Coordinates of C-alpha atoms in Angstrom, one line a residue:
X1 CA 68.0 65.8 158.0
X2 CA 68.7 69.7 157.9
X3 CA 71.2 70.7 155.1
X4 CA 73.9 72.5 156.5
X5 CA 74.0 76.3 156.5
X6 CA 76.2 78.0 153.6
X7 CA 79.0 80.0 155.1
X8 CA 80.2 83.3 153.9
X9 CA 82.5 82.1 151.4
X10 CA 80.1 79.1 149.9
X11 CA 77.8 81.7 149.4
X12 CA 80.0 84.2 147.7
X13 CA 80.7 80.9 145.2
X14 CA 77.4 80.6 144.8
X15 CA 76.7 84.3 143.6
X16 CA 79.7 83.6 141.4
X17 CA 82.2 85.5 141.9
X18 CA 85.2 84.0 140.6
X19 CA 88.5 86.1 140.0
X20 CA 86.6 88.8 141.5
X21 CA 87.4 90.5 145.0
X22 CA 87.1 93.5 147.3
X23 CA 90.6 94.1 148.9
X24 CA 89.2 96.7 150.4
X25 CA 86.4 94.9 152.4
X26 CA 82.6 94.3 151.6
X27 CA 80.8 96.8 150.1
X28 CA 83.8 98.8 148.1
X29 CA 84.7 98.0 144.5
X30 CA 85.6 94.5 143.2
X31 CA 88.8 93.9 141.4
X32 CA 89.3 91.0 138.6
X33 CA 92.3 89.0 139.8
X34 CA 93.6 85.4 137.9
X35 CA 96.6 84.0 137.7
X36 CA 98.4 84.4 134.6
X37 CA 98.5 81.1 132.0
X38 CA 101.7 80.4 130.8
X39 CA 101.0 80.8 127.5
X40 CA 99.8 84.7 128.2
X41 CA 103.2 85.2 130.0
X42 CA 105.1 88.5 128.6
X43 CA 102.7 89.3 125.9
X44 CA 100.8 92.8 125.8
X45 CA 97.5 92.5 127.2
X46 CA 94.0 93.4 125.1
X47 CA 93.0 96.7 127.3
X48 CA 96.2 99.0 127.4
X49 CA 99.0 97.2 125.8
X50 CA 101.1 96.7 128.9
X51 CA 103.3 93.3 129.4
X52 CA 101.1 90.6 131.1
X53 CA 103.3 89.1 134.4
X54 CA 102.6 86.1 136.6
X55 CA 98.9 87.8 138.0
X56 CA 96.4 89.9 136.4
X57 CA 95.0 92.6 138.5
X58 CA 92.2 95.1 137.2
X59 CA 90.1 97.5 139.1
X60 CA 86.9 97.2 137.9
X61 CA 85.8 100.7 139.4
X62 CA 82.0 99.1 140.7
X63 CA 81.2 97.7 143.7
X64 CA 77.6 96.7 142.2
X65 CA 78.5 92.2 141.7
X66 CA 76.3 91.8 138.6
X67 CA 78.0 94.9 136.9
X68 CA 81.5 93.4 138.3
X69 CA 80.7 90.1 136.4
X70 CA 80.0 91.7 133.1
X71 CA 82.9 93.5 133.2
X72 CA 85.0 90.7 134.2
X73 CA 83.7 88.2 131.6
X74 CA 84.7 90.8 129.0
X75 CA 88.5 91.0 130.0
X76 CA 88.5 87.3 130.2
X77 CA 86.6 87.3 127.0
X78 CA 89.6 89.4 125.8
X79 CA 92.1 86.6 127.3
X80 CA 90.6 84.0 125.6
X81 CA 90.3 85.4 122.6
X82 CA 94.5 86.3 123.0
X83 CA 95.0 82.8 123.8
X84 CA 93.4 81.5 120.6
X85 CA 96.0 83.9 119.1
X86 CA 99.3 82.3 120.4
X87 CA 97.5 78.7 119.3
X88 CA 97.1 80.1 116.0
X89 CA 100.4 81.0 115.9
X90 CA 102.0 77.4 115.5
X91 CA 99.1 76.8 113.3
X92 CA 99.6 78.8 110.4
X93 CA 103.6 79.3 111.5
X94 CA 105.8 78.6 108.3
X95 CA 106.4 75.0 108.6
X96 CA 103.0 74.3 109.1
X97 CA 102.0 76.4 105.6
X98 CA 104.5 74.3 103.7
X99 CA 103.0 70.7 105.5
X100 CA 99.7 72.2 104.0
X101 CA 101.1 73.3 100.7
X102 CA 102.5 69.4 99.8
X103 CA 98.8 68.3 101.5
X104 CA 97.0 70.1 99.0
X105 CA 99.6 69.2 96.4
X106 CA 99.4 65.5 97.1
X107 CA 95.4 65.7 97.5
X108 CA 94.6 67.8 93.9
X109 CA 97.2 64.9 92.3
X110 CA 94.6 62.1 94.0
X111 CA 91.9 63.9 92.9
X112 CA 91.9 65.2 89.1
X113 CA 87.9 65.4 89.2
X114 CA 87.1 67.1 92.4
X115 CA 86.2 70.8 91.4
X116 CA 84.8 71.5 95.3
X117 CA 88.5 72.4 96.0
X118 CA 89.3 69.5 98.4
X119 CA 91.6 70.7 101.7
X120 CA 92.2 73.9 99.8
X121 CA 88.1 74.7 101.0
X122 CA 88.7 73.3 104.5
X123 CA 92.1 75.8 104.6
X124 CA 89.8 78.5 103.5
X125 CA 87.6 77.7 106.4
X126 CA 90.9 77.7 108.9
X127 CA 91.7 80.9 107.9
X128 CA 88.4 82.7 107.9
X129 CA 88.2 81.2 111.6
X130 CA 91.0 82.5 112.4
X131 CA 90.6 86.1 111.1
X132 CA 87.1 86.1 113.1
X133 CA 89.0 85.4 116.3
X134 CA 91.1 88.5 115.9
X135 CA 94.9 86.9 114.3
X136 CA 96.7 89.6 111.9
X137 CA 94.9 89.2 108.7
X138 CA 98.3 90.1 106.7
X139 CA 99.9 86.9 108.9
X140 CA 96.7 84.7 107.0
X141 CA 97.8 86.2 104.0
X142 CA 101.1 84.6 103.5
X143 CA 100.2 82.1 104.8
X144 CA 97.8 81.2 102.0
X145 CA 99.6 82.3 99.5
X146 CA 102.7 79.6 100.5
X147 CA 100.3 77.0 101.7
X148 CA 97.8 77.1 98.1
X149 CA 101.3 77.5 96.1
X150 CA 101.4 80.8 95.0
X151 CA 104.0 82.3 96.9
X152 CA 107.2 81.4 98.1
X153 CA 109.9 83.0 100.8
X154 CA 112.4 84.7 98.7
X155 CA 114.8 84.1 101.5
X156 CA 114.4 80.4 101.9
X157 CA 114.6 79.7 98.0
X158 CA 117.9 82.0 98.0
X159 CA 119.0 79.2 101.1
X160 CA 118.0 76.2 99.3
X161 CA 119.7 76.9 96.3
X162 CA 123.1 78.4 98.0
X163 CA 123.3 74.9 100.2
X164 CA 122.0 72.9 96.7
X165 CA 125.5 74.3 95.5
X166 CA 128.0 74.3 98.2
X167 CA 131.4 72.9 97.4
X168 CA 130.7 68.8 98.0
X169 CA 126.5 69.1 97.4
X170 CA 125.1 65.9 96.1
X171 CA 124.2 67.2 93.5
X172 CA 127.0 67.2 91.2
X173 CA 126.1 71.0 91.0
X174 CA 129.1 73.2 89.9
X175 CA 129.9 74.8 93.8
X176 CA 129.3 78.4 93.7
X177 CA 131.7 80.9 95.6
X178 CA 130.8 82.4 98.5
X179 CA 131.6 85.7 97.2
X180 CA 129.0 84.6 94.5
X181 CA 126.4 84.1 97.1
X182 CA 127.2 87.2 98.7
X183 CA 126.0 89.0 95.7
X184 CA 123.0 87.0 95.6
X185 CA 121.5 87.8 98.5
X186 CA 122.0 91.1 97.6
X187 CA 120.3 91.2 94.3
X188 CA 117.3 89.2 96.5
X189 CA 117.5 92.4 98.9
X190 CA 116.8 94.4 96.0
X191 CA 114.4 92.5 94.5
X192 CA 112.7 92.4 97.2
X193 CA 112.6 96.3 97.4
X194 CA 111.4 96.3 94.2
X195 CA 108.6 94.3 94.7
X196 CA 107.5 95.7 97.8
X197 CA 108.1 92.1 99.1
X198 CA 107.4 93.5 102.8
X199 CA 106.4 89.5 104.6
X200 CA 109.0 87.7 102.1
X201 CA 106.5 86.1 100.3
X202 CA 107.2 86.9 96.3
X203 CA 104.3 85.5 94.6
X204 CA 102.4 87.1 91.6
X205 CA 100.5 89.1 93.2
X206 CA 103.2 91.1 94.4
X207 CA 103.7 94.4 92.4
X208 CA 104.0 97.9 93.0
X209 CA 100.9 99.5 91.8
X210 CA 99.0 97.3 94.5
X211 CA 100.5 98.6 97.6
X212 CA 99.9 101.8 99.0
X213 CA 102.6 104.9 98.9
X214 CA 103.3 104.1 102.6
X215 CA 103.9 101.5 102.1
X216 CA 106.1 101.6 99.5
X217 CA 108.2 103.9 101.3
X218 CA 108.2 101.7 104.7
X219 CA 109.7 98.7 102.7
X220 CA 112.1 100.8 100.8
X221 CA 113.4 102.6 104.2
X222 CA 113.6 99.0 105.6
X223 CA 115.4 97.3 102.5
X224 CA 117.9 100.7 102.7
X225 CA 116.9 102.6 99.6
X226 CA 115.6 105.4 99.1
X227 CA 111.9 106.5 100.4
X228 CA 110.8 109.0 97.9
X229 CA 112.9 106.9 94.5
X230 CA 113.7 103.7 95.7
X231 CA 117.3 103.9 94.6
X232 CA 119.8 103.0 96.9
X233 CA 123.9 102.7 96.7
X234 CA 127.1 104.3 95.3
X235 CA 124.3 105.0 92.9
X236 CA 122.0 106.9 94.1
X237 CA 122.1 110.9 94.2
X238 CA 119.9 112.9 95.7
X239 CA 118.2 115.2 93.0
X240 CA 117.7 118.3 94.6
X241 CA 117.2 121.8 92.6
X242 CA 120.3 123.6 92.5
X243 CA 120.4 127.0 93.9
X244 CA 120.3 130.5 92.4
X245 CA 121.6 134.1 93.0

């Protein structure tokens, strides 16, 4: 028995050309085109930036297939790799660094002996993953930091402790007022300055001399002090050299 002849378009599958076509008729250049996945929807894309909507169009400029396909397998290379991004995002989210930091807690308490580091090594391996597929190394960062126990948000301490002593706690904690915790937060704003604290994340290694004099200034614009002294308030005058005749 004869196999039936491939049409046009079972043989333009089987030259593989998926999310590729010529709008413009046989011959002229191929465009990528996919529908969006949800997950992709409104973020910038990898190429120019510019927000993603419900389908991707890109002119690949070639009308040559096998130079078509290369390019197209690198924007969906790019998509992929963007994808593994917003996955990684509820991985090594906040909550997630404190489920991690009581895990590795409750696991060195199990294991006195065990001088391989445990699930601190497989969170090392996480995170180098991670940073090899492209997510914000300075996101990894304070992430680690909470989740091995050597940092802590400022800004969710300064919460726990206000609602540890709101009038009625459980506590039996003398309340405090809430003009009291007004000027806390305050002085954690400015400590926060201070340290260049710029993810909320105080830990030890946070200091001054280890961040760079942009960045000092960035945090200190963003925390409302000063840029070039870091003072800020009723306090703060602006030294400037008095003029002469």
């Amino acid at each position: 028995m004869s196999k039936p002849k491939l049409s046009i378009m079972d043989h333009r599958k089987a030259e593989d050309v998926q999310y590729l076509v010529q709008p413009r008729g046989p011959g002229r250049s191929w465009v990528f085109r996919m529908v969006t996945p949800p997950a992709l929807l409104g973020l910038p894309n990898p190429w120019d930036g510019k927000q993603l909507g419900k389908e991707i169009k890109r002119g690949l400029s070639t009308g040559h297939l096998p130079d078509a396909r290369k390019l197209r397998d690198i924007l969906l290379g790019g998509l992929r790799r963007l994808e593994a991004q917003q996955g990684d995002k509820g991985a090594f989210s906040l909550p997630s660094a404190f489920e991690w930091r009581e895990a590795i807690a409750a696991d060195a308490d199990a294991n006195t002996g065990d001088t391989h580091g445990g699930l601190e090594l497989v969170l090392h391996d996480k995170l180098e993953a991670a940073a090899a597929r492209g997510f914000p190394v300075d996101q990894l960062r304070r992430f680690s930091r909470i989740a091995n126990g050597k940092g802590y948000p400022l800004e969710r301490a300064l919460a726990e402790y206000i609602k540890a002593r709101r009038p009625g706690n459980p506590f039996q904690f003398k309340p405090i007022s809430q003009s009291t915790a007004d000027n806390l937060k305050t002085a954690a704003k400015h400590l926060r300055a201070f340290l260049l604290d710029v993810d909320n994340t105080v830990s030890e290694r946070n200091s001054p001399n280890e961040c760079s004099h942009e960045v000092q200034r960035k945090a200190r614009r963003e925390n409302g002090f000063c840029a070039d002294c870091g003072q800020g308030g009723v306090q703060h005058v602006r030294q400037t050299p008095l003029k002469t005749r």
